[in-house]
Amino acid sequence: METRHAVTIRAIILSSTLLFPLPLFAQDSKDVIVMKNGDRITGEIKGLSAGVLSVRVRYIDGRISVQWSQVAHLESNTLYLVKTESGAVYTGKLSTSGESDDPPIRIEVAATPEREVEIAQRKIISLGPTSDSFWHRFDGAINTGLLFSKGNESVQYNLSSQVAYYRERWSGQVSFNSTFASSSGANLSTRNQTDIGTLRLLRWNNWFYGGHASFLQSSVQEINLQTTLGAGVGRYLKNTNRATIYVLGGLGWQNVGYKQYTVDQGTQNTAVGFVATEIKTFKFKKNNLDISASLIPAISEPGRVHFNANAIYNIRFTPDLSWNFSFYGSWDSRPPATFPKSDYGTSSGLSWTFGNR
């Protein structure tokens, strides 16, 4: 029977996942894009990602994709969320303010209508339609995986989801990962992990301070609930339309509750150091890789280290659907006696993205 903690975490994951795919607003815009070779496209800009501008044209089935570096001019009255290499995010209407090899993009900032900013085209790494509405500022993905073997009557499923919310100077992100595995003659195993992160940009480009919270349940490692809270300062090491890499370091606290309660292995409280990183890479219209990991050395228990990692690789075959290969894992260098040091696994299945992804 699953513990109360495991049931609670799973309920949170499932209910939150159902809330994520919020209906996005429909556009009826006539955006104008002029290419450097003179071609003119009138349609609906759906987004910029990995150096590719996606446009929906009414008389074409599906979307067309054009190289962002080859765009000479654009005009749109739609509200867009624009991310830049410096880490700053703006919301506003777009237009170009001149003709050159790298035309500056003028953004009429929505929050302050009298304010405009100009950003070099090459420094804009992504953009997507948004709204003044709170709910329309979310983007994310839902990933599923299922494996079945008749030979030993084994079943494994994986459900994960990521959702992010962006403002000009700060952002927040929540990710979930739930795994269930059963087979004939073996105990049921479950693993549920929730990660919450937020960051706010500092005055210096690509520097930020942020906080991180992680909640882990693992029947394999006999963990009812492992809570980790940390905060510190971080920096974007790379922030382009091909890759995003950041590192966050600081201090934190960890509480671990185990299933088998004895004098030596009850609830453990530990002061910890904290290093987290996220790596995202993109390739023209085809695939992307997202890796997140955290290294947590214990300060009050020298020599003990926790490490958690999640990775997902997507091969895209439509703008919103892709096939994913995912990996999850958690390690403890010094668990209580007789307890496993690790829990990890892989899965494969469908992914659906929503919002500005």
mmCIF file of N, CA and C in Angstrom, residues 175-281:
data_model
loop_
_atom_site.group_PDB
_atom_site.id
_atom_site.type_symbol
_atom_site.label_atom_id
_atom_site.label_comp_id
_atom_site.label_asym_id
_atom_site.label_seq_id
_atom_site.Cartn_x
_atom_site.Cartn_y
_atom_site.Cartn_z
ATOM 1 N N SER A 175 8.103 21.784 -12.268
ATOM 2 C CA SER A 175 8.191 20.543 -13.046
ATOM 3 C C SER A 175 7.786 19.366 -12.168
ATOM 4 N N PHE A 176 7.182 18.375 -12.787
ATOM 5 C CA PHE A 176 6.699 17.182 -12.101
ATOM 6 C C PHE A 176 7.194 15.941 -12.838
ATOM 7 N N ASN A 177 7.453 14.900 -12.097
ATOM 8 C CA ASN A 177 7.818 13.623 -12.702
ATOM 9 C C ASN A 177 7.246 12.511 -11.838
ATOM 10 N N SER A 178 6.428 11.660 -12.444
ATOM 11 C CA SER A 178 5.798 10.565 -11.710
ATOM 12 C C SER A 178 6.033 9.258 -12.462
ATOM 13 N N THR A 179 6.531 8.244 -11.751
ATOM 14 C CA THR A 179 6.823 6.949 -12.363
ATOM 15 C C THR A 179 6.183 5.838 -11.534
ATOM 16 N N PHE A 180 5.597 4.884 -12.233
ATOM 17 C CA PHE A 180 4.943 3.747 -11.601
ATOM 18 C C PHE A 180 5.415 2.482 -12.324
ATOM 19 N N ALA A 181 5.857 1.480 -11.582
ATOM 20 C CA ALA A 181 6.331 0.243 -12.205
ATOM 21 C C ALA A 181 5.841 -0.954 -11.401
ATOM 22 N N SER A 182 5.346 -1.949 -12.117
ATOM 23 C CA SER A 182 4.903 -3.178 -11.461
ATOM 24 C C SER A 182 5.225 -4.361 -12.351
ATOM 25 N N SER A 183 5.478 -5.501 -11.745
ATOM 26 C CA SER A 183 5.713 -6.730 -12.498
ATOM 27 C C SER A 183 5.327 -7.920 -11.636
ATOM 28 N N SER A 184 5.071 -9.031 -12.299
ATOM 29 C CA SER A 184 4.626 -10.228 -11.600
ATOM 30 C C SER A 184 5.688 -10.697 -10.605
ATOM 31 N N GLY A 185 5.300 -10.898 -9.349
ATOM 32 C CA GLY A 185 6.204 -11.399 -8.324
ATOM 33 C C GLY A 185 7.082 -10.350 -7.680
ATOM 34 N N ALA A 186 6.917 -9.054 -8.039
ATOM 35 C CA ALA A 186 7.744 -7.987 -7.461
ATOM 36 C C ALA A 186 6.839 -6.937 -6.825
ATOM 37 N N ASN A 187 7.412 -6.214 -5.871
ATOM 38 C CA ASN A 187 6.663 -5.155 -5.211
ATOM 39 C C ASN A 187 6.442 -3.975 -6.153
ATOM 40 N N LEU A 188 5.336 -3.307 -5.948
ATOM 41 C CA LEU A 188 5.037 -2.093 -6.700
ATOM 42 C C LEU A 188 6.046 -1.007 -6.334
ATOM 43 N N SER A 189 6.571 -0.298 -7.331
ATOM 44 C CA SER A 189 7.502 0.793 -7.055
ATOM 45 C C SER A 189 6.961 2.088 -7.637
ATOM 46 N N THR A 190 7.105 3.152 -6.864
ATOM 47 C CA THR A 190 6.643 4.467 -7.300
ATOM 48 C C THR A 190 7.726 5.499 -7.016
ATOM 49 N N ARG A 191 7.764 6.510 -7.852
ATOM 50 C CA ARG A 191 8.671 7.637 -7.642
ATOM 51 C C ARG A 191 7.967 8.904 -8.119
ATOM 52 N N ASN A 192 7.906 9.908 -7.249
ATOM 53 C CA ASN A 192 7.252 11.169 -7.569
ATOM 54 C C ASN A 192 8.165 12.319 -7.157
ATOM 55 N N GLN A 193 8.373 13.238 -8.067
ATOM 56 C CA GLN A 193 9.255 14.366 -7.780
ATOM 57 C C GLN A 193 8.619 15.662 -8.278
ATOM 58 N N THR A 194 8.659 16.680 -7.424
ATOM 59 C CA THR A 194 8.173 18.012 -7.767
ATOM 60 C C THR A 194 9.294 19.010 -7.529
ATOM 61 N N ASP A 195 9.582 19.840 -8.519
ATOM 62 C CA ASP A 195 10.613 20.876 -8.393
ATOM 63 C C ASP A 195 9.998 22.233 -8.694
ATOM 64 N N ILE A 196 10.278 23.201 -7.840
ATOM 65 C CA ILE A 196 9.780 24.562 -8.010
ATOM 66 C C ILE A 196 10.973 25.510 -7.976
ATOM 67 N N GLY A 197 11.087 26.361 -8.978
ATOM 68 C CA GLY A 197 12.198 27.303 -9.022
ATOM 69 C C GLY A 197 11.738 28.683 -9.433
ATOM 70 N N THR A 198 12.393 29.695 -8.923
ATOM 71 C CA THR A 198 12.101 31.069 -9.314
ATOM 72 C C THR A 198 13.406 31.846 -9.361
ATOM 73 N N LEU A 199 13.486 32.829 -10.246
ATOM 74 C CA LEU A 199 14.682 33.656 -10.324
ATOM 75 C C LEU A 199 14.300 35.088 -10.671
ATOM 76 N N ARG A 200 15.149 36.000 -10.246
ATOM 77 C CA ARG A 200 14.969 37.427 -10.563
ATOM 78 C C ARG A 200 16.299 37.980 -11.045
ATOM 79 N N LEU A 201 16.264 38.674 -12.171
ATOM 80 C CA LEU A 201 17.483 39.218 -12.747
ATOM 81 C C LEU A 201 18.059 40.329 -11.879
ATOM 82 N N LEU A 202 19.381 40.354 -11.783
ATOM 83 C CA LEU A 202 20.082 41.438 -11.110
ATOM 84 C C LEU A 202 20.391 42.547 -12.112
ATOM 85 N N ARG A 203 21.028 43.602 -11.653
ATOM 86 C CA ARG A 203 21.341 44.738 -12.524
ATOM 87 C C ARG A 203 22.321 44.348 -13.608
ATOM 88 N N TRP A 204 23.160 43.329 -13.347
ATOM 89 C CA TRP A 204 24.177 42.932 -14.312
ATOM 90 C C TRP A 204 23.605 41.869 -15.238
ATOM 91 N N ASN A 205 23.886 42.013 -16.526
ATOM 92 C CA ASN A 205 23.361 41.070 -17.514
ATOM 93 C C ASN A 205 23.686 39.626 -17.157
ATOM 94 N N ASN A 206 22.681 38.777 -17.260
ATOM 95 C CA ASN A 206 22.811 37.332 -17.082
ATOM 96 C C ASN A 206 23.058 36.888 -15.646
ATOM 97 N N TRP A 207 23.117 37.799 -14.679
ATOM 98 C CA TRP A 207 23.228 37.427 -13.272
ATOM 99 C C TRP A 207 21.838 37.492 -12.633
ATOM 100 N N PHE A 208 21.562 36.590 -11.712
ATOM 101 C CA PHE A 208 20.261 36.566 -11.064
ATOM 102 C C PHE A 208 20.390 35.937 -9.678
ATOM 103 N N TYR A 209 19.393 36.164 -8.845
ATOM 104 C CA TYR A 209 19.290 35.395 -7.605
ATOM 105 C C TYR A 209 18.006 34.587 -7.675
ATOM 106 N N GLY A 210 18.007 33.441 -7.027
ATOM 107 C CA GLY A 210 16.857 32.566 -7.165
ATOM 108 C C GLY A 210 16.695 31.609 -6.000
ATOM 109 N N GLY A 211 15.580 30.940 -5.991
ATOM 110 C CA GLY A 211 15.285 29.943 -4.978
ATOM 111 C C GLY A 211 14.831 28.650 -5.619
ATOM 112 N N HIS A 212 14.978 27.554 -4.897
ATOM 113 C CA HIS A 212 14.628 26.238 -5.436
ATOM 114 C C HIS A 212 14.051 25.376 -4.325
ATOM 115 N N ALA A 213 12.980 24.660 -4.638
ATOM 116 C CA ALA A 213 12.376 23.716 -3.699
ATOM 117 C C ALA A 213 12.143 22.403 -4.426
ATOM 118 N N SER A 214 12.457 21.300 -3.761
ATOM 119 C CA SER A 214 12.291 19.981 -4.369
ATOM 120 C C SER A 214 11.642 19.042 -3.365
ATOM 121 N N PHE A 215 10.688 18.223 -3.856
ATOM 122 C CA PHE A 215 9.977 17.269 -3.020
ATOM 123 C C PHE A 215 10.040 15.908 -3.728
ATOM 124 N N LEU A 216 10.612 14.919 -3.062
ATOM 125 C CA LEU A 216 10.842 13.618 -3.675
ATOM 126 C C LEU A 216 10.273 12.498 -2.818
ATOM 127 N N GLN A 217 9.564 11.569 -3.474
ATOM 128 C CA GLN A 217 9.116 10.324 -2.852
ATOM 129 C C GLN A 217 9.641 9.183 -3.706
ATOM 130 N N SER A 218 10.278 8.192 -3.086
ATOM 131 C CA SER A 218 10.830 7.056 -3.823
ATOM 132 C C SER A 218 10.663 5.785 -2.996
ATOM 133 N N SER A 219 9.848 4.865 -3.495
ATOM 134 C CA SER A 219 9.674 3.598 -2.783
ATOM 135 C C SER A 219 10.933 2.739 -2.883
ATOM 136 N N VAL A 220 11.704 2.901 -3.961
ATOM 137 C CA VAL A 220 12.939 2.129 -4.124
ATOM 138 C C VAL A 220 13.954 2.506 -3.058
ATOM 139 N N GLN A 221 14.097 3.802 -2.780
ATOM 140 C CA GLN A 221 15.044 4.272 -1.766
ATOM 141 C C GLN A 221 14.419 4.366 -0.382
ATOM 142 N N GLU A 222 13.184 3.861 -0.229
ATOM 143 C CA GLU A 222 12.486 3.861 1.056
ATOM 144 C C GLU A 222 12.252 5.276 1.585
ATOM 145 N N ILE A 223 12.076 6.249 0.701
ATOM 146 C CA ILE A 223 11.876 7.640 1.098
ATOM 147 C C ILE A 223 10.391 7.977 1.042
ATOM 148 N N ASN A 224 9.824 8.335 2.182
ATOM 149 C CA ASN A 224 8.451 8.826 2.201
ATOM 150 C C ASN A 224 8.376 10.220 1.604
ATOM 151 N N LEU A 225 9.232 11.111 2.079
ATOM 152 C CA LEU A 225 9.264 12.472 1.544
ATOM 153 C C LEU A 225 10.616 13.101 1.852
ATOM 154 N N GLN A 226 11.290 13.542 0.809
ATOM 155 C CA GLN A 226 12.548 14.279 0.956
ATOM 156 C C GLN A 226 12.301 15.709 0.485
ATOM 157 N N THR A 227 12.432 16.655 1.404
ATOM 158 C CA THR A 227 12.195 18.066 1.106
ATOM 159 C C THR A 227 13.521 18.806 1.100
ATOM 160 N N THR A 228 13.790 19.522 0.026
ATOM 161 C CA THR A 228 15.014 20.299 -0.086
ATOM 162 C C THR A 228 14.666 21.735 -0.461
ATOM 163 N N LEU A 229 15.142 22.690 0.330
ATOM 164 C CA LEU A 229 14.924 24.107 0.061
ATOM 165 C C LEU A 229 16.280 24.798 -0.049
ATOM 166 N N GLY A 230 16.464 25.611 -1.073
ATOM 167 C CA GLY A 230 17.740 26.292 -1.252
ATOM 168 C C GLY A 230 17.564 27.637 -1.932
ATOM 169 N N ALA A 231 18.532 28.517 -1.742
ATOM 170 C CA ALA A 231 18.510 29.838 -2.378
ATOM 171 C C ALA A 231 19.947 30.289 -2.594
ATOM 172 N N GLY A 232 20.154 31.103 -3.636
ATOM 173 C CA GLY A 232 21.510 31.569 -3.909
ATOM 174 C C GLY A 232 21.553 32.488 -5.114
ATOM 175 N N VAL A 233 22.740 32.614 -5.676
ATOM 176 C CA VAL A 233 22.993 33.500 -6.814
ATOM 177 C C VAL A 233 23.406 32.654 -8.005
ATOM 178 N N GLY A 234 22.947 33.023 -9.197
ATOM 179 C CA GLY A 234 23.264 32.252 -10.388
ATOM 180 C C GLY A 234 23.627 33.118 -11.568
ATOM 181 N N ARG A 235 24.024 32.459 -12.647
ATOM 182 C CA ARG A 235 24.397 33.177 -13.871
ATOM 183 C C ARG A 235 24.097 32.319 -15.091
ATOM 184 N N TYR A 236 23.614 32.978 -16.148
ATOM 185 C CA TYR A 236 23.488 32.323 -17.443
ATOM 186 C C TYR A 236 24.875 32.235 -18.077
ATOM 187 N N LEU A 237 25.366 31.026 -18.286
ATOM 188 C CA LEU A 237 26.656 30.845 -18.942
ATOM 189 C C LEU A 237 26.517 30.964 -20.456
ATOM 190 N N LYS A 238 25.345 30.586 -20.951
ATOM 191 C CA LYS A 238 25.056 30.706 -22.382
ATOM 192 C C LYS A 238 23.565 30.943 -22.527
ATOM 193 N N ASN A 239 23.186 31.905 -23.379
ATOM 194 C CA ASN A 239 21.779 32.234 -23.547
ATOM 195 C C ASN A 239 21.560 32.705 -24.973
ATOM 196 N N THR A 240 21.394 31.769 -25.907
ATOM 197 C CA THR A 240 21.229 32.072 -27.320
ATOM 198 C C THR A 240 20.039 31.293 -27.862
ATOM 199 N N ASN A 241 19.777 31.459 -29.174
ATOM 200 C CA ASN A 241 18.677 30.705 -29.763
ATOM 201 C C ASN A 241 19.074 29.277 -30.099
ATOM 202 N N ARG A 242 20.278 28.857 -29.720
ATOM 203 C CA ARG A 242 20.719 27.472 -29.886
ATOM 204 C C ARG A 242 20.847 26.730 -28.566
ATOM 205 N N ALA A 243 21.121 27.470 -27.486
ATOM 206 C CA ALA A 243 21.323 26.803 -26.190
ATOM 207 C C ALA A 243 21.133 27.791 -25.045
ATOM 208 N N THR A 244 20.652 27.268 -23.917
ATOM 209 C CA THR A 244 20.559 28.026 -22.672
ATOM 210 C C THR A 244 21.164 27.182 -21.561
ATOM 211 N N ILE A 245 22.133 27.765 -20.854
ATOM 212 C CA ILE A 245 22.796 27.060 -19.755
ATOM 213 C C ILE A 245 22.920 28.021 -18.580
ATOM 214 N N TYR A 246 22.461 27.598 -17.405
ATOM 215 C CA TYR A 246 22.680 28.426 -16.226
ATOM 216 C C TYR A 246 23.118 27.563 -15.049
ATOM 217 N N VAL A 247 23.769 28.221 -14.076
ATOM 218 C CA VAL A 247 24.212 27.569 -12.842
ATOM 219 C C VAL A 247 23.758 28.424 -11.671
ATOM 220 N N LEU A 248 23.226 27.789 -10.630
ATOM 221 C CA LEU A 248 22.772 28.469 -9.418
ATOM 222 C C LEU A 248 23.429 27.804 -8.219
ATOM 223 N N GLY A 249 24.024 28.604 -7.344
ATOM 224 C CA GLY A 249 24.688 28.046 -6.164
ATOM 225 C C GLY A 249 24.303 28.798 -4.907
ATOM 226 N N GLY A 250 24.193 28.077 -3.789
ATOM 227 C CA GLY A 250 23.846 28.734 -2.535
ATOM 228 C C GLY A 250 23.781 27.746 -1.386
ATOM 229 N N LEU A 251 22.973 28.061 -0.390
ATOM 230 C CA LEU A 251 22.827 27.237 0.803
ATOM 231 C C LEU A 251 21.372 26.813 0.956
ATOM 232 N N GLY A 252 21.160 25.755 1.754
ATOM 233 C CA GLY A 252 19.796 25.288 1.917
ATOM 234 C C GLY A 252 19.624 24.364 3.107
ATOM 235 N N TRP A 253 18.475 23.706 3.120
ATOM 236 C CA TRP A 253 18.088 22.801 4.219
ATOM 237 C C TRP A 253 17.389 21.599 3.607
ATOM 238 N N GLN A 254 17.630 20.434 4.196
ATOM 239 C CA GLN A 254 17.016 19.213 3.694
ATOM 240 C C GLN A 254 16.435 18.397 4.838
ATOM 241 N N ASN A 255 15.222 17.887 4.612
ATOM 242 C CA ASN A 255 14.549 17.035 5.577
ATOM 243 C C ASN A 255 14.162 15.743 4.855
ATOM 244 N N VAL A 256 14.544 14.591 5.424
ATOM 245 C CA VAL A 256 14.250 13.307 4.798
ATOM 246 C C VAL A 256 13.491 12.423 5.790
ATOM 247 N N GLY A 257 12.334 11.946 5.365
ATOM 248 C CA GLY A 257 11.556 11.013 6.174
ATOM 249 C C GLY A 257 11.546 9.653 5.510
ATOM 250 N N TYR A 258 12.008 8.611 6.220
ATOM 251 C CA TYR A 258 12.084 7.269 5.652
ATOM 252 C C TYR A 258 10.889 6.415 6.075
ATOM 253 N N LYS A 259 10.685 5.336 5.332
ATOM 254 C CA LYS A 259 9.551 4.460 5.619
ATOM 255 C C LYS A 259 9.755 3.666 6.899
ATOM 256 N N GLN A 260 10.980 3.189 7.112
ATOM 257 C CA GLN A 260 11.259 2.362 8.283
ATOM 258 C C GLN A 260 11.771 3.265 9.403
ATOM 259 N N TYR A 261 10.944 3.458 10.422
ATOM 260 C CA TYR A 261 11.303 4.382 11.480
ATOM 261 C C TYR A 261 11.995 3.635 12.623
ATOM 262 N N THR A 262 13.275 3.923 12.784
ATOM 263 C CA THR A 262 14.037 3.394 13.910
ATOM 264 C C THR A 262 14.801 4.550 14.525
ATOM 265 N N VAL A 263 15.564 4.284 15.548
ATOM 266 C CA VAL A 263 16.338 5.346 16.193
ATOM 267 C C VAL A 263 17.320 5.958 15.214
ATOM 268 N N ASP A 264 17.906 5.128 14.344
ATOM 269 C CA ASP A 264 18.949 5.616 13.452
ATOM 270 C C ASP A 264 18.413 6.172 12.137
ATOM 271 N N GLN A 265 17.217 5.760 11.738
ATOM 272 C CA GLN A 265 16.748 6.195 10.425
ATOM 273 C C GLN A 265 15.303 6.681 10.488
ATOM 274 N N GLY A 266 15.114 7.708 11.254
ATOM 275 C CA GLY A 266 13.837 8.386 11.270
ATOM 276 C C GLY A 266 13.929 9.595 10.346
ATOM 277 N N THR A 267 13.297 10.696 10.740
ATOM 278 C CA THR A 267 13.385 11.924 9.962
ATOM 279 C C THR A 267 14.734 12.585 10.200
ATOM 280 N N GLN A 268 15.420 12.966 9.118
ATOM 281 C CA GLN A 268 16.742 13.579 9.209
ATOM 282 C C GLN A 268 16.680 15.013 8.721
ATOM 283 N N ASN A 269 17.251 15.948 9.492
ATOM 284 C CA ASN A 269 17.347 17.349 9.106
ATOM 285 C C ASN A 269 18.813 17.698 8.893
ATOM 286 N N THR A 270 19.115 18.332 7.772
ATOM 287 C CA THR A 270 20.508 18.584 7.412
ATOM 288 C C THR A 270 20.657 19.952 6.778
ATOM 289 N N ALA A 271 21.682 20.694 7.209
ATOM 290 C CA ALA A 271 22.072 21.925 6.501
ATOM 291 C C ALA A 271 22.903 21.514 5.295
ATOM 292 N N VAL A 272 22.627 22.100 4.146
ATOM 293 C CA VAL A 272 23.271 21.649 2.915
ATOM 294 C C VAL A 272 23.770 22.824 2.084
ATOM 295 N N GLY A 273 24.772 22.526 1.240
ATOM 296 C CA GLY A 273 25.120 23.416 0.149
ATOM 297 C C GLY A 273 24.224 23.051 -1.033
ATOM 298 N N PHE A 274 24.213 23.900 -2.027
ATOM 299 C CA PHE A 274 23.266 23.671 -3.109
ATOM 300 C C PHE A 274 23.827 24.200 -4.419
ATOM 301 N N VAL A 275 23.922 23.318 -5.423
ATOM 302 C CA VAL A 275 24.336 23.721 -6.773
ATOM 303 C C VAL A 275 23.347 23.101 -7.758
ATOM 304 N N ALA A 276 22.703 23.940 -8.552
ATOM 305 C CA ALA A 276 21.733 23.457 -9.540
ATOM 306 C C ALA A 276 22.095 23.989 -10.915
ATOM 307 N N THR A 277 21.768 23.231 -11.928
ATOM 308 C CA THR A 277 22.032 23.670 -13.299
ATOM 309 C C THR A 277 20.919 23.196 -14.211
ATOM 310 N N GLU A 278 20.725 23.925 -15.289
ATOM 311 C CA GLU A 278 19.795 23.505 -16.338
ATOM 312 C C GLU A 278 20.448 23.775 -17.687
ATOM 313 N N ILE A 279 20.369 22.786 -18.566
ATOM 314 C CA ILE A 279 20.957 22.881 -19.901
ATOM 315 C C ILE A 279 19.870 22.590 -20.928
ATOM 316 N N LYS A 280 19.659 23.525 -21.850
ATOM 317 C CA LYS A 280 18.696 23.333 -22.930
ATOM 318 C C LYS A 280 19.401 23.584 -24.256
ATOM 319 N N THR A 281 19.242 22.673 -25.200
ATOM 320 C CA THR A 281 19.800 22.860 -26.537
ATOM 321 C C THR A 281 18.703 22.650 -27.569
#
